[in-house]
Amino acid sequence: MRVLVTGGAGYIGSHVVTQLLAQDHQVHVIDDLSNSSIEGLRRVRTITGQEVGFTRADLREKDTLTSILRSFGPDAVIHLAGLKSVSESVVRPALYYNVNLNTTLVLLAAMGDAGIGRLVFSSSATVYGVPSELPLRETSAVGMGITNPYGRTKYMNELIIADHAAAHPDFSAVLLRYFNPIGAHPSGLIGEDPAQIPNNLAPYVTQVAVGRLPYLQVFGDEYDTPDGTGVRDYVHVMDLADGHVAALSHSDAGVTAVNLGTGRGTSVLELLHAFSAVVGREIPYRIVDPRPGDVAAAWADVARARAIWGWEASRTLSEACVDAWRWQRQNPNGFSAPPA
Ligand code: NAD
Ligand code: WQD
């Protein structure tokens, strides 16, 4: 297939592109590099030995997008471009609504003009807000108790895409609800490279382990969970990438939401200990107050992805820690310096 990947230079996108190329799909990436580096795509070429087309542009520039759709002629679009920092979205909500809604609106319009009717969208477990049940099923309540503008943009995107599909019978979409992506490509050549101090647990832990940050702050140890710390469903980014390849085979009309997770919950301290075992020493941490807006626990019911595509996460938490650590150790300063 010919696949346009928006945001394909980023953390998840670079792994998705790698797995698409490995399956002999032809790929073109559009990315404005606002939160990524062209070095990531160079390394994708090194890993796969294959070419990947690239246009540096803001997805909201409809003329540029239209000309890529015309010249490349994709069969499907995987849409990952957007802003993703929960904390930044609280401080700059208008920016988040502008980028995360207009990228999708412009994309839908341009796809319609070009007659392209298949979309795979990067949604998030954040749409479930405060979980109404555990594990979270695709049929669980969405939209209630989302505590930040970033999360609301993901929920609004789902509504926009569903309304668009209802109005256009020749358009279908898969909404991939990622749980907590971690890990890196096993080569250690690509991985997560946050521009600022990480918001998310795994990159924070690896930056402590490599000495860029002094200690991890564990946000609360009095939740109603086995060890009192927050529980999440950490899914290896390579499994997540394979989930996108699987989603391309989806042939149902309309819109289908699909969870991508492992179906297992892991606490902050469990993840920290798993990383410490891989790194070979204790990673320093301090228990601090809970982070406002955090839920105690969230993990996925993964039956739907297995039933419709035969996809399930196959990599372990320990493998994710090994791969994340290899990436961080080989690239202590991310893509800004050559690999060690
Ligand atoms: P990322 O920031 O590494 O990747 C996003 C990419 O989009 C970046 O390369 C960035 O430069 C690009 N981009 C941003 N605005 C753009 C614009 N206007 N035009 C063109 N390109 C633009 O983030 P990621 O972790 O790889 O996330 C990818 C997608 O998955 C995002 O939509 C994110 O919301 C979603 N998601 C991420 C997580 C997670 O924990 N990482 C969880 C659930 C969902
Ligand atoms: C995981 C656990 C924290 C950092 C967020 C977004 C969500 C999605 C993924 C995109 C929680 C604890 C964290 C730290 C800690 N992104 N923690 N110290 O909160 O599940 O989800 O990222 O869609 O929308 O909300 O992930 O990695 O931030 O936190 O103790 O320094 O780690 O309290 O229990 P979260 P996370």
CSV table of C-alpha atoms and ligand atoms in Angstrom, one decimal:
chain,number,residue,atom,x,y,z
A,1,MET,CA,0.0,0.0,0.0
A,2,ARG,CA,1.0,3.6,-0.4
A,3,VAL,CA,0.7,5.3,3.0
A,4,LEU,CA,0.9,9.0,4.0
A,5,VAL,CA,2.1,9.3,7.6
A,6,THR,CA,1.5,12.7,9.2
A,7,GLY,CA,3.8,13.3,12.2
A,8,GLY,CA,5.9,10.4,11.0
A,9,ALA,CA,9.2,11.9,12.2
A,10,GLY,CA,8.1,11.7,15.9
A,11,TYR,CA,8.5,9.1,18.5
A,12,ILE,CA,5.6,6.8,17.6
A,13,GLY,CA,5.6,7.8,13.9
A,14,SER,CA,9.2,6.8,13.3
A,15,HIS,CA,8.5,3.3,14.6
A,16,VAL,CA,5.3,3.1,12.6
A,17,VAL,CA,7.2,4.1,9.4
A,18,THR,CA,9.9,1.5,10.2
A,19,GLN,CA,7.3,-1.3,10.5
A,20,LEU,CA,5.4,-0.1,7.4
A,21,LEU,CA,8.7,-0.2,5.3
A,22,ALA,CA,9.5,-3.7,6.8
A,23,GLN,CA,6.1,-4.9,5.4
A,24,ASP,CA,7.0,-3.4,2.0
A,25,HIS,CA,4.5,-0.5,2.2
A,26,GLN,CA,5.6,2.7,0.4
A,27,VAL,CA,5.6,5.7,2.8
A,28,HIS,CA,5.6,9.4,2.6
A,29,VAL,CA,5.9,11.5,5.8
A,30,ILE,CA,4.7,15.0,6.3
A,31,ASP,CA,6.0,16.6,9.5
A,32,ASP,CA,6.9,20.2,10.5
A,33,LEU,CA,9.6,18.9,12.8
A,34,SER,CA,8.2,21.0,15.6
A,35,ASN,CA,8.8,18.2,18.1
A,36,SER,CA,11.1,15.9,16.2
A,37,SER,CA,14.3,15.8,14.2
A,38,ILE,CA,15.0,14.8,10.6
A,39,GLU,CA,17.8,12.6,12.0
A,40,GLY,CA,15.0,10.2,13.2
A,41,LEU,CA,13.9,9.6,9.6
A,42,ARG,CA,17.6,9.2,8.4
A,43,ARG,CA,18.0,6.4,11.0
A,44,VAL,CA,14.7,4.8,9.8
A,45,ARG,CA,16.4,4.6,6.4
A,46,THR,CA,19.5,3.0,8.0
A,47,ILE,CA,17.4,0.4,9.9
A,48,THR,CA,15.2,-0.6,6.9
A,49,GLY,CA,17.6,0.1,4.0
A,50,GLN,CA,14.6,1.7,2.3
A,51,GLU,CA,13.7,5.1,1.1
A,52,VAL,CA,11.0,7.2,2.8
A,53,GLY,CA,9.6,10.3,1.2
A,54,PHE,CA,9.5,13.4,3.3
A,55,THR,CA,7.9,16.9,3.2
A,56,ARG,CA,8.6,19.4,5.9
A,57,ALA,CA,5.4,21.2,6.3
A,58,ASP,CA,2.7,22.2,8.8
A,59,LEU,CA,-0.3,19.9,8.1
A,60,ARG,CA,-2.6,22.9,8.3
A,61,GLU,CA,-1.1,24.2,5.0
A,62,LYS,CA,-3.8,22.7,2.8
A,63,ASP,CA,-2.2,23.6,-0.5
A,64,THR,CA,1.0,21.7,0.4
A,65,LEU,CA,-1.0,18.7,1.7
A,66,THR,CA,-3.2,18.7,-1.5
A,67,SER,CA,-0.2,18.6,-3.7
A,68,ILE,CA,1.4,15.7,-1.7
A,69,LEU,CA,-1.9,13.8,-1.9
A,70,ARG,CA,-2.0,14.3,-5.7
A,71,SER,CA,1.6,13.4,-6.4
A,72,PHE,CA,2.0,10.5,-3.9
A,73,GLY,CA,-1.5,9.2,-4.3
A,74,PRO,CA,-1.8,7.3,-1.0
A,75,ASP,CA,-4.3,4.5,-0.4
A,76,ALA,CA,-4.5,5.4,3.3
A,77,VAL,CA,-3.4,8.1,5.7
A,78,ILE,CA,-2.0,7.4,9.2
A,79,HIS,CA,-2.5,10.7,11.2
A,80,LEU,CA,-0.2,11.1,14.1
A,81,ALA,CA,0.7,14.8,13.8
A,82,GLY,CA,-0.2,17.0,16.7
A,83,LEU,CA,0.9,18.4,20.0
A,84,LYS,CA,0.9,16.0,22.9
A,85,SER,CA,2.1,17.6,26.2
A,86,VAL,CA,-0.6,17.5,28.8
A,87,SER,CA,1.1,20.2,31.0
A,88,GLU,CA,1.7,22.5,28.0
A,89,SER,CA,-1.9,22.1,26.9
A,90,VAL,CA,-3.0,23.5,30.3
A,91,VAL,CA,-0.9,26.6,29.9
A,92,ARG,CA,-1.5,27.1,26.1
A,93,PRO,CA,-5.0,25.6,25.5
A,94,ALA,CA,-5.7,27.7,22.3
A,95,LEU,CA,-2.5,26.5,20.7
A,96,TYR,CA,-3.6,22.9,21.4
A,97,TYR,CA,-7.1,23.4,20.0
A,98,ASN,CA,-5.7,25.2,17.0
A,99,VAL,CA,-3.1,22.6,16.1
A,100,ASN,CA,-4.8,19.4,17.1
A,101,LEU,CA,-8.2,20.2,15.6
A,102,ASN,CA,-7.2,22.1,12.5
A,103,THR,CA,-4.6,19.5,11.4
A,104,THR,CA,-7.5,16.9,11.3
A,105,LEU,CA,-10.0,19.3,9.7
A,106,VAL,CA,-7.6,20.3,6.9
A,107,LEU,CA,-6.6,16.6,6.5
A,108,LEU,CA,-10.2,15.4,6.1
A,109,ALA,CA,-11.0,18.2,3.6
A,110,ALA,CA,-7.9,17.4,1.5
A,111,MET,CA,-8.5,13.7,1.6
A,112,GLY,CA,-12.1,14.3,0.5
A,113,ASP,CA,-10.9,16.5,-2.4
A,114,ALA,CA,-8.4,13.9,-3.4
A,115,GLY,CA,-10.8,10.9,-3.1
A,116,ILE,CA,-8.8,9.2,-0.4
A,117,GLY,CA,-11.1,7.4,2.0
A,118,ARG,CA,-9.0,5.5,4.6
A,119,LEU,CA,-7.8,7.0,7.8
A,120,VAL,CA,-6.0,5.6,10.9
A,121,PHE,CA,-6.0,8.1,13.7
A,122,SER,CA,-3.8,8.3,16.8
A,123,SER,CA,-6.2,8.6,19.6
A,124,SER,CA,-5.5,8.0,23.3
A,125,ALA,CA,-6.7,6.2,26.4
A,126,THR,CA,-7.1,9.7,27.7
A,127,VAL,CA,-10.6,9.8,25.9
A,128,TYR,CA,-11.8,7.5,28.7
A,129,GLY,CA,-11.2,10.2,31.3
A,130,VAL,CA,-11.9,8.8,34.7
A,131,PRO,CA,-12.4,5.1,34.0
A,132,SER,CA,-16.0,4.0,34.2
A,133,GLU,CA,-14.8,0.3,34.5
A,134,LEU,CA,-11.6,-1.7,34.3
A,135,PRO,CA,-10.4,-3.0,32.0
A,136,LEU,CA,-11.4,-0.2,29.6
A,137,ARG,CA,-13.3,-1.5,26.7
A,138,GLU,CA,-13.9,0.5,23.5
A,139,THR,CA,-17.6,0.6,24.5
A,140,SER,CA,-16.7,2.2,27.9
A,141,ALA,CA,-17.8,5.7,28.5
A,142,VAL,CA,-15.7,8.4,26.8
A,143,GLY,CA,-15.5,12.1,27.3
A,144,MET,CA,-16.4,12.3,31.0
A,145,GLY,CA,-13.8,13.6,33.4
A,146,ILE,CA,-11.1,14.5,30.9
A,147,THR,CA,-9.0,16.9,32.9
A,148,ASN,CA,-6.9,18.8,30.4
A,149,PRO,CA,-7.2,20.5,27.0
A,150,TYR,CA,-4.9,17.9,25.3
A,151,GLY,CA,-7.2,15.1,26.2
A,152,ARG,CA,-10.2,17.1,25.1
A,153,THR,CA,-8.6,17.6,21.7
A,154,LYS,CA,-8.3,13.8,21.3
A,155,TYR,CA,-11.9,13.3,22.3
A,156,MET,CA,-13.1,16.1,19.9
A,157,ASN,CA,-11.0,14.6,17.1
A,158,GLU,CA,-12.9,11.3,17.6
A,159,LEU,CA,-16.2,13.1,17.3
A,160,ILE,CA,-15.1,15.1,14.2
A,161,ILE,CA,-13.9,11.9,12.5
A,162,ALA,CA,-17.1,10.0,13.4
A,163,ASP,CA,-19.3,12.8,12.1
A,164,HIS,CA,-17.2,13.0,8.9
A,165,ALA,CA,-17.6,9.3,8.3
A,166,ALA,CA,-21.3,9.4,8.9
A,167,ALA,CA,-21.6,12.1,6.2
A,168,HIS,CA,-19.3,10.3,3.7
A,169,PRO,CA,-20.1,6.7,3.1
A,170,ASP,CA,-16.9,6.2,1.1
A,171,PHE,CA,-14.8,7.3,4.1
A,172,SER,CA,-13.8,4.9,6.9
A,173,ALA,CA,-11.5,5.4,9.9
A,174,VAL,CA,-9.9,3.5,12.7
A,175,LEU,CA,-9.4,5.3,16.0
A,176,LEU,CA,-6.4,3.7,17.7
A,177,ARG,CA,-6.6,4.4,21.4
A,178,TYR,CA,-3.1,4.0,22.6
A,179,PHE,CA,-2.5,3.3,26.3
A,180,ASN,CA,1.1,4.1,27.5
A,181,PRO,CA,3.7,3.7,24.7
A,182,ILE,CA,7.2,2.9,26.0
A,183,GLY,CA,10.4,1.4,24.7
A,184,ALA,CA,12.3,1.9,21.4
A,185,HIS,CA,13.4,0.1,18.3
A,186,PRO,CA,15.7,-2.8,19.3
A,187,SER,CA,18.6,-1.3,17.2
A,188,GLY,CA,18.8,1.6,19.7
A,189,LEU,CA,18.8,3.9,16.7
A,190,ILE,CA,15.4,5.5,17.2
A,191,GLY,CA,13.4,6.2,20.4
A,192,GLU,CA,11.7,8.9,22.4
A,193,ASP,CA,13.5,12.2,22.4
A,194,PRO,CA,11.5,14.8,24.3
A,195,ALA,CA,12.4,18.4,23.6
A,196,GLN,CA,11.7,19.5,27.2
A,197,ILE,CA,11.8,17.8,30.6
A,198,PRO,CA,9.6,14.7,30.0
A,199,ASN,CA,6.0,14.7,31.3
A,200,ASN,CA,5.8,10.9,30.9
A,201,LEU,CA,7.1,8.3,33.3
A,202,ALA,CA,9.3,6.1,31.1
A,203,PRO,CA,11.5,8.9,29.4
A,204,TYR,CA,11.8,10.6,32.8
A,205,VAL,CA,13.1,7.3,34.3
A,206,THR,CA,15.6,6.8,31.5
A,207,GLN,CA,16.9,10.4,31.8
A,208,VAL,CA,17.4,9.9,35.6
A,209,ALA,CA,19.2,6.6,34.8
A,210,VAL,CA,21.5,8.3,32.3
A,211,GLY,CA,22.2,11.2,34.7
A,212,ARG,CA,20.4,14.0,32.9
A,213,LEU,CA,17.9,14.3,35.9
A,214,PRO,CA,18.7,13.7,39.6
A,215,TYR,CA,15.7,11.6,40.7
A,216,LEU,CA,12.2,10.5,39.8
A,217,GLN,CA,9.3,12.1,41.5
A,218,VAL,CA,6.7,9.4,42.1
A,219,PHE,CA,3.4,11.2,42.0
A,220,GLY,CA,1.5,9.7,45.1
A,221,ASP,CA,1.7,6.4,46.9
A,222,GLU,CA,-1.8,6.4,48.5
A,223,TYR,CA,-3.9,5.4,45.5
A,224,ASP,CA,-6.2,2.4,45.8
A,225,THR,CA,-3.8,0.2,44.0
A,226,PRO,CA,-1.7,-2.8,45.2
A,227,ASP,CA,1.4,-0.6,46.2
A,228,GLY,CA,-0.4,2.7,46.3
A,229,THR,CA,1.2,4.1,43.1
A,230,GLY,CA,-0.6,4.8,39.8
A,231,VAL,CA,-1.2,1.8,37.6
A,232,ARG,CA,-1.1,2.0,33.7
A,233,ASP,CA,-0.9,-0.2,30.7
A,234,TYR,CA,2.6,0.2,29.2
A,235,VAL,CA,2.7,-1.1,25.6
A,236,HIS,CA,6.0,-1.5,23.6
A,237,VAL,CA,6.2,1.1,20.8
A,238,MET,CA,7.1,-1.7,18.4
A,239,ASP,CA,3.9,-3.5,19.2
A,240,LEU,CA,2.0,-0.3,18.8
A,241,ALA,CA,3.7,0.2,15.4
A,242,ASP,CA,2.6,-3.3,14.4
A,243,GLY,CA,-0.9,-2.3,15.4
A,244,HIS,CA,-0.9,0.5,12.8
A,245,VAL,CA,0.2,-1.9,10.1
A,246,ALA,CA,-2.7,-4.3,11.2
A,247,ALA,CA,-5.2,-1.4,11.1
A,248,LEU,CA,-4.4,-0.8,7.4
A,249,SER,CA,-6.1,-4.1,6.7
A,250,HIS,CA,-9.3,-2.9,8.3
A,251,SER,CA,-12.1,-3.1,5.8
A,252,ASP,CA,-15.3,-2.2,7.8
A,253,ALA,CA,-17.2,0.9,6.8
A,254,GLY,CA,-17.6,3.8,9.2
A,255,VAL,CA,-15.5,4.4,12.3
A,256,THR,CA,-14.0,1.7,14.6
A,257,ALA,CA,-12.3,2.5,17.9
A,258,VAL,CA,-9.6,0.0,18.9
A,259,ASN,CA,-7.5,-0.1,22.1
A,260,LEU,CA,-3.8,-0.7,21.7
A,261,GLY,CA,-2.5,-1.9,25.0
A,262,THR,CA,-1.3,-5.1,26.7
A,263,GLY,CA,-4.3,-5.7,28.9
A,264,ARG,CA,-2.1,-5.6,32.0
A,265,GLY,CA,-1.6,-2.9,34.6
A,266,THR,CA,1.8,-2.0,36.0
A,267,SER,CA,2.4,0.4,38.9
A,268,VAL,CA,5.0,3.2,38.9
A,269,LEU,CA,7.2,1.3,41.4
A,270,GLU,CA,6.9,-1.9,39.4
A,271,LEU,CA,8.1,0.0,36.3
A,272,LEU,CA,10.8,1.7,38.2
A,273,HIS,CA,12.1,-1.7,39.6
A,274,ALA,CA,11.9,-3.2,36.1
A,275,PHE,CA,14.1,-0.4,34.8
A,276,SER,CA,16.5,-0.7,37.8
A,277,ALA,CA,16.9,-4.4,37.1
A,278,VAL,CA,17.9,-3.6,33.4
A,279,VAL,CA,20.1,-0.7,34.3
A,280,GLY,CA,21.8,-2.7,37.0
A,281,ARG,CA,21.4,-0.2,39.9
A,282,GLU,CA,18.7,1.5,41.9
A,283,ILE,CA,17.2,4.5,40.1
A,284,PRO,CA,16.7,7.2,42.7
A,285,TYR,CA,13.2,8.4,43.5
A,286,ARG,CA,11.1,10.4,46.0
A,287,ILE,CA,7.5,10.1,46.7
A,288,VAL,CA,5.8,13.4,46.2
A,289,ASP,CA,2.1,14.6,46.1
A,290,PRO,CA,-0.2,13.2,43.5
A,291,ARG,CA,-0.2,15.0,40.1
A,292,PRO,CA,-3.5,16.9,39.6
A,293,GLY,CA,-5.7,15.2,37.1
A,294,ASP,CA,-4.2,11.7,37.3
A,295,VAL,CA,-6.4,8.7,37.7
A,296,ALA,CA,-5.4,5.8,40.0
A,297,ALA,CA,-5.5,3.1,37.4
A,298,ALA,CA,-6.2,2.5,33.7
A,299,TRP,CA,-5.6,-0.5,31.6
A,300,ALA,CA,-7.1,-1.9,28.4
A,301,ASP,CA,-9.3,-4.7,27.4
A,302,VAL,CA,-7.5,-5.8,24.2
A,303,ALA,CA,-10.0,-8.4,22.9
A,304,ARG,CA,-11.2,-6.3,19.9
A,305,ALA,CA,-7.8,-5.8,18.3
A,306,ARG,CA,-7.2,-9.6,18.7
A,307,ALA,CA,-10.6,-10.5,17.3
A,308,ILE,CA,-10.6,-8.3,14.2
A,309,TRP,CA,-6.9,-8.2,13.2
A,310,GLY,CA,-5.3,-11.0,15.2
A,311,TRP,CA,-3.1,-8.2,16.8
A,312,GLU,CA,-1.8,-8.5,20.3
A,313,ALA,CA,1.2,-7.0,22.1
A,314,SER,CA,3.9,-9.6,22.2
A,315,ARG,CA,6.8,-7.8,23.8
A,316,THR,CA,7.3,-7.9,27.6
A,317,LEU,CA,7.7,-4.9,30.0
A,318,SER,CA,11.3,-6.1,30.5
A,319,GLU,CA,12.0,-6.0,26.8
A,320,ALA,CA,10.6,-2.5,26.6
A,321,CYS,CA,12.9,-1.4,29.5
A,322,VAL,CA,15.9,-3.1,27.7
A,323,ASP,CA,15.1,-1.3,24.5
A,324,ALA,CA,14.4,2.1,26.1
A,325,TRP,CA,17.7,1.8,28.0
A,326,ARG,CA,19.7,0.8,24.9
A,327,TRP,CA,18.3,3.9,23.1
A,328,GLN,CA,19.0,6.2,26.0
A,329,ARG,CA,22.4,4.9,26.7
A,330,GLN,CA,23.5,5.0,23.0
A,331,ASN,CA,21.9,8.5,22.6
A,332,PRO,CA,22.2,10.2,26.0
A,333,ASN,CA,21.2,13.5,24.3
A,334,GLY,CA,18.7,12.1,21.9
A,335,PHE,CA,19.1,12.9,18.2
A,336,SER,CA,21.1,16.0,18.8
A,337,ALA,CA,24.4,14.1,18.8
A,338,PRO,CA,25.6,11.0,16.8
A,339,PRO,CA,24.9,7.6,18.4
A,340,ALA,CA,27.5,6.5,20.9
B,1,NAD,P1,5.7,13.3,18.8
B,1,NAD,O1,5.6,14.7,19.3
B,1,NAD,O2,7.0,12.6,18.9
B,1,NAD,O3,5.2,13.2,17.3
B,1,NAD,C1,4.2,14.1,16.8
B,1,NAD,C2,4.8,14.6,15.5
B,1,NAD,O4,3.9,15.5,14.9
B,1,NAD,C3,6.1,15.3,15.7
B,1,NAD,O5,7.1,14.8,14.8
B,1,NAD,C4,5.8,16.8,15.4
B,1,NAD,O6,6.9,17.5,14.8
B,1,NAD,C5,4.7,16.6,14.4
B,1,NAD,N1,3.7,17.8,14.3
B,1,NAD,C6,3.2,18.5,15.3
B,1,NAD,N2,2.4,19.4,14.9
B,1,NAD,C7,2.4,19.3,13.5
B,1,NAD,C8,1.8,20.1,12.4
B,1,NAD,N3,1.0,21.1,12.7
B,1,NAD,N4,2.1,19.7,11.2
B,1,NAD,C9,2.9,18.7,10.9
B,1,NAD,N5,3.5,17.9,11.9
B,1,NAD,C10,3.3,18.3,13.2
B,1,NAD,O7,4.6,12.5,19.6
B,1,NAD,P2,4.3,10.9,19.7
B,1,NAD,O8,4.4,10.5,21.1
B,1,NAD,O9,5.0,10.2,18.6
B,1,NAD,O10,2.7,10.9,19.4
B,1,NAD,C11,2.2,10.8,18.1
B,1,NAD,C12,0.7,10.9,18.2
B,1,NAD,O11,0.2,9.9,19.1
B,1,NAD,C13,0.2,12.2,18.7
B,1,NAD,O12,-1.0,12.5,18.0
B,1,NAD,C14,-0.2,11.9,20.2
B,1,NAD,O13,-1.2,12.8,20.7
B,1,NAD,C15,-0.7,10.5,20.1
B,1,NAD,N6,-0.5,9.8,21.4
B,1,NAD,C16,0.7,9.7,22.0
B,1,NAD,C17,0.8,9.0,23.2
B,1,NAD,C18,2.1,9.0,23.9
B,1,NAD,O14,2.1,8.7,25.1
B,1,NAD,N7,3.3,9.2,23.3
B,1,NAD,C19,-0.3,8.4,23.7
B,1,NAD,C20,-1.5,8.5,23.1
B,1,NAD,C21,-1.6,9.1,21.9
B,2,WQD,C1,2.2,7.3,34.1
B,2,WQD,C2,2.2,7.1,35.6
B,2,WQD,C3,1.9,9.1,36.9
B,2,WQD,C4,5.7,10.9,35.6
B,2,WQD,C5,-0.3,10.6,29.8
B,2,WQD,C6,-1.4,11.4,29.2
B,2,WQD,C7,-2.1,10.6,28.2
B,2,WQD,C8,-1.2,9.8,27.2
B,2,WQD,C9,0.0,9.2,27.9
B,2,WQD,C10,-1.2,10.8,25.1
B,2,WQD,C11,1.1,7.9,36.4
B,2,WQD,C12,3.3,8.5,37.1
B,2,WQD,C13,4.6,10.1,35.8
B,2,WQD,C14,6.6,11.2,36.7
B,2,WQD,C15,5.2,9.7,38.1
B,2,WQD,N1,-0.7,10.7,26.2
B,2,WQD,N2,4.4,9.5,37.0
B,2,WQD,N3,6.3,10.5,37.9
B,2,WQD,O1,-0.6,10.1,32.9
B,2,WQD,O2,-1.0,7.7,32.1
B,2,WQD,O3,-0.9,9.6,30.5
B,2,WQD,O4,0.6,10.1,28.8
B,2,WQD,O5,-2.3,10.7,24.7
B,2,WQD,O6,-3.0,11.4,27.5
B,2,WQD,O7,-2.3,11.9,30.2
B,2,WQD,O8,1.2,8.8,31.6
B,2,WQD,O9,3.6,8.6,31.7
B,2,WQD,O10,2.5,10.7,32.5
B,2,WQD,O11,2.2,8.7,33.9
B,2,WQD,O12,5.0,9.1,39.1
B,2,WQD,O13,7.5,11.9,36.6
B,2,WQD,O14,3.4,7.5,36.1
B,2,WQD,O15,1.4,9.7,38.1
B,2,WQD,O16,0.6,7.1,37.4
B,2,WQD,P1,-0.4,9.0,31.9
B,2,WQD,P2,2.5,9.3,32.4
